[in-house]
Amino acid sequence: MIDKFPLQSHRLRHIPKGFGWADHRLLRDGHIRNCSSDALALYLVLICASDGQGLSFYGDGLVCSLLGWSRGRLEAARCNLIQQDLIAWEAPLYQILELVQREVKDDCES
């Protein structure tokens, strides 16, 4: 086993008041395997913007501005996350969903 130690001990992370989190099962259970890099970028924005219930009211314009994307690029990334059952969306509300083992959806409807 490798001994771990901070590479920059003066820069240790601390949990701030407005803390967003990512579930480790995204990696462990392979949830990110079928996500595009754009979908993962959108997911990162949503987990940073969401509240304790996983809810975010970030509108399309703001998300596109934050990521430097066109509306079409956002729609494709959002569709990928919906297909992977990682988010639900009903404009302007996003919800980060609890991770479960489910089959991939065929469409982009939440």
PDB file of C-alpha atoms in Angstrom, residues 62-109:
ATOM      1  CA  LEU A  62     -26.171  31.192 -17.113  1.00  0.00           C
ATOM      2  CA  VAL A  63     -24.938  27.635 -17.629  1.00  0.00           C
ATOM      3  CA  CYS A  64     -23.944  28.412 -21.232  1.00  0.00           C
ATOM      4  CA  SER A  65     -22.140  31.530 -20.047  1.00  0.00           C
ATOM      5  CA  LEU A  66     -20.268  29.671 -17.289  1.00  0.00           C
ATOM      6  CA  LEU A  67     -19.124  26.915 -19.650  1.00  0.00           C
ATOM      7  CA  GLY A  68     -18.702  28.997 -22.818  1.00  0.00           C
ATOM      8  CA  TRP A  69     -21.196  26.793 -24.652  1.00  0.00           C
ATOM      9  CA  SER A  70     -23.911  27.185 -27.259  1.00  0.00           C
ATOM     10  CA  ARG A  71     -27.471  26.229 -26.362  1.00  0.00           C
ATOM     11  CA  GLY A  72     -27.197  23.098 -28.531  1.00  0.00           C
ATOM     12  CA  ARG A  73     -24.088  21.922 -26.717  1.00  0.00           C
ATOM     13  CA  LEU A  74     -25.852  22.370 -23.366  1.00  0.00           C
ATOM     14  CA  GLU A  75     -28.891  20.449 -24.610  1.00  0.00           C
ATOM     15  CA  ALA A  76     -26.712  17.526 -25.759  1.00  0.00           C
ATOM     16  CA  ALA A  77     -24.857  17.382 -22.433  1.00  0.00           C
ATOM     17  CA  ARG A  78     -28.112  17.597 -20.475  1.00  0.00           C
ATOM     18  CA  CYS A  79     -29.642  14.832 -22.610  1.00  0.00           C
ATOM     19  CA  ASN A  80     -26.645  12.603 -21.884  1.00  0.00           C
ATOM     20  CA  LEU A  81     -27.041  13.124 -18.107  1.00  0.00           C
ATOM     21  CA  ILE A  82     -30.769  12.405 -18.306  1.00  0.00           C
ATOM     22  CA  GLN A  83     -30.127   9.237 -20.344  1.00  0.00           C
ATOM     23  CA  GLN A  84     -27.611   8.089 -17.731  1.00  0.00           C
ATOM     24  CA  ASP A  85     -30.226   8.735 -15.009  1.00  0.00           C
ATOM     25  CA  LEU A  86     -27.958  11.198 -13.203  1.00  0.00           C
ATOM     26  CA  ILE A  87     -30.239  14.250 -13.350  1.00  0.00           C
ATOM     27  CA  ALA A  88     -33.853  15.238 -13.776  1.00  0.00           C
ATOM     28  CA  TRP A  89     -34.697  18.509 -15.501  1.00  0.00           C
ATOM     29  CA  GLU A  90     -37.821  20.564 -15.828  1.00  0.00           C
ATOM     30  CA  ALA A  91     -36.904  24.116 -16.855  1.00  0.00           C
ATOM     31  CA  PRO A  92     -35.507  25.907 -15.000  1.00  0.00           C
ATOM     32  CA  LEU A  93     -35.086  23.291 -12.253  1.00  0.00           C
ATOM     33  CA  TYR A  94     -32.356  20.662 -12.215  1.00  0.00           C
ATOM     34  CA  GLN A  95     -32.163  17.833  -9.706  1.00  0.00           C
ATOM     35  CA  ILE A  96     -29.058  15.748  -9.098  1.00  0.00           C
ATOM     36  CA  LEU A  97     -30.509  12.266  -8.599  1.00  0.00           C
ATOM     37  CA  GLU A  98     -29.556   9.663  -6.022  1.00  0.00           C
ATOM     38  CA  LEU A  99     -27.361   7.094  -7.750  1.00  0.00           C
ATOM     39  CA  VAL A 100     -29.050   3.778  -8.448  1.00  0.00           C
ATOM     40  CA  GLN A 101     -28.385   0.877 -10.790  1.00  0.00           C
ATOM     41  CA  ARG A 102     -30.902   1.361 -13.595  1.00  0.00           C
ATOM     42  CA  GLU A 103     -31.053   0.780 -17.301  1.00  0.00           C
ATOM     43  CA  VAL A 104     -30.165   3.671 -19.592  1.00  0.00           C
ATOM     44  CA  LYS A 105     -33.170   5.625 -20.891  1.00  0.00           C
ATOM     45  CA  ASP A 106     -33.826   5.828 -24.626  1.00  0.00           C
ATOM     46  CA  ASP A 107     -34.946   9.454 -24.716  1.00  0.00           C
ATOM     47  CA  CYS A 108     -34.220  12.757 -23.005  1.00  0.00           C
ATOM     48  CA  GLU A 109     -37.516  13.102 -21.163  1.00  0.00           C
TER      49      GLU A 109
END
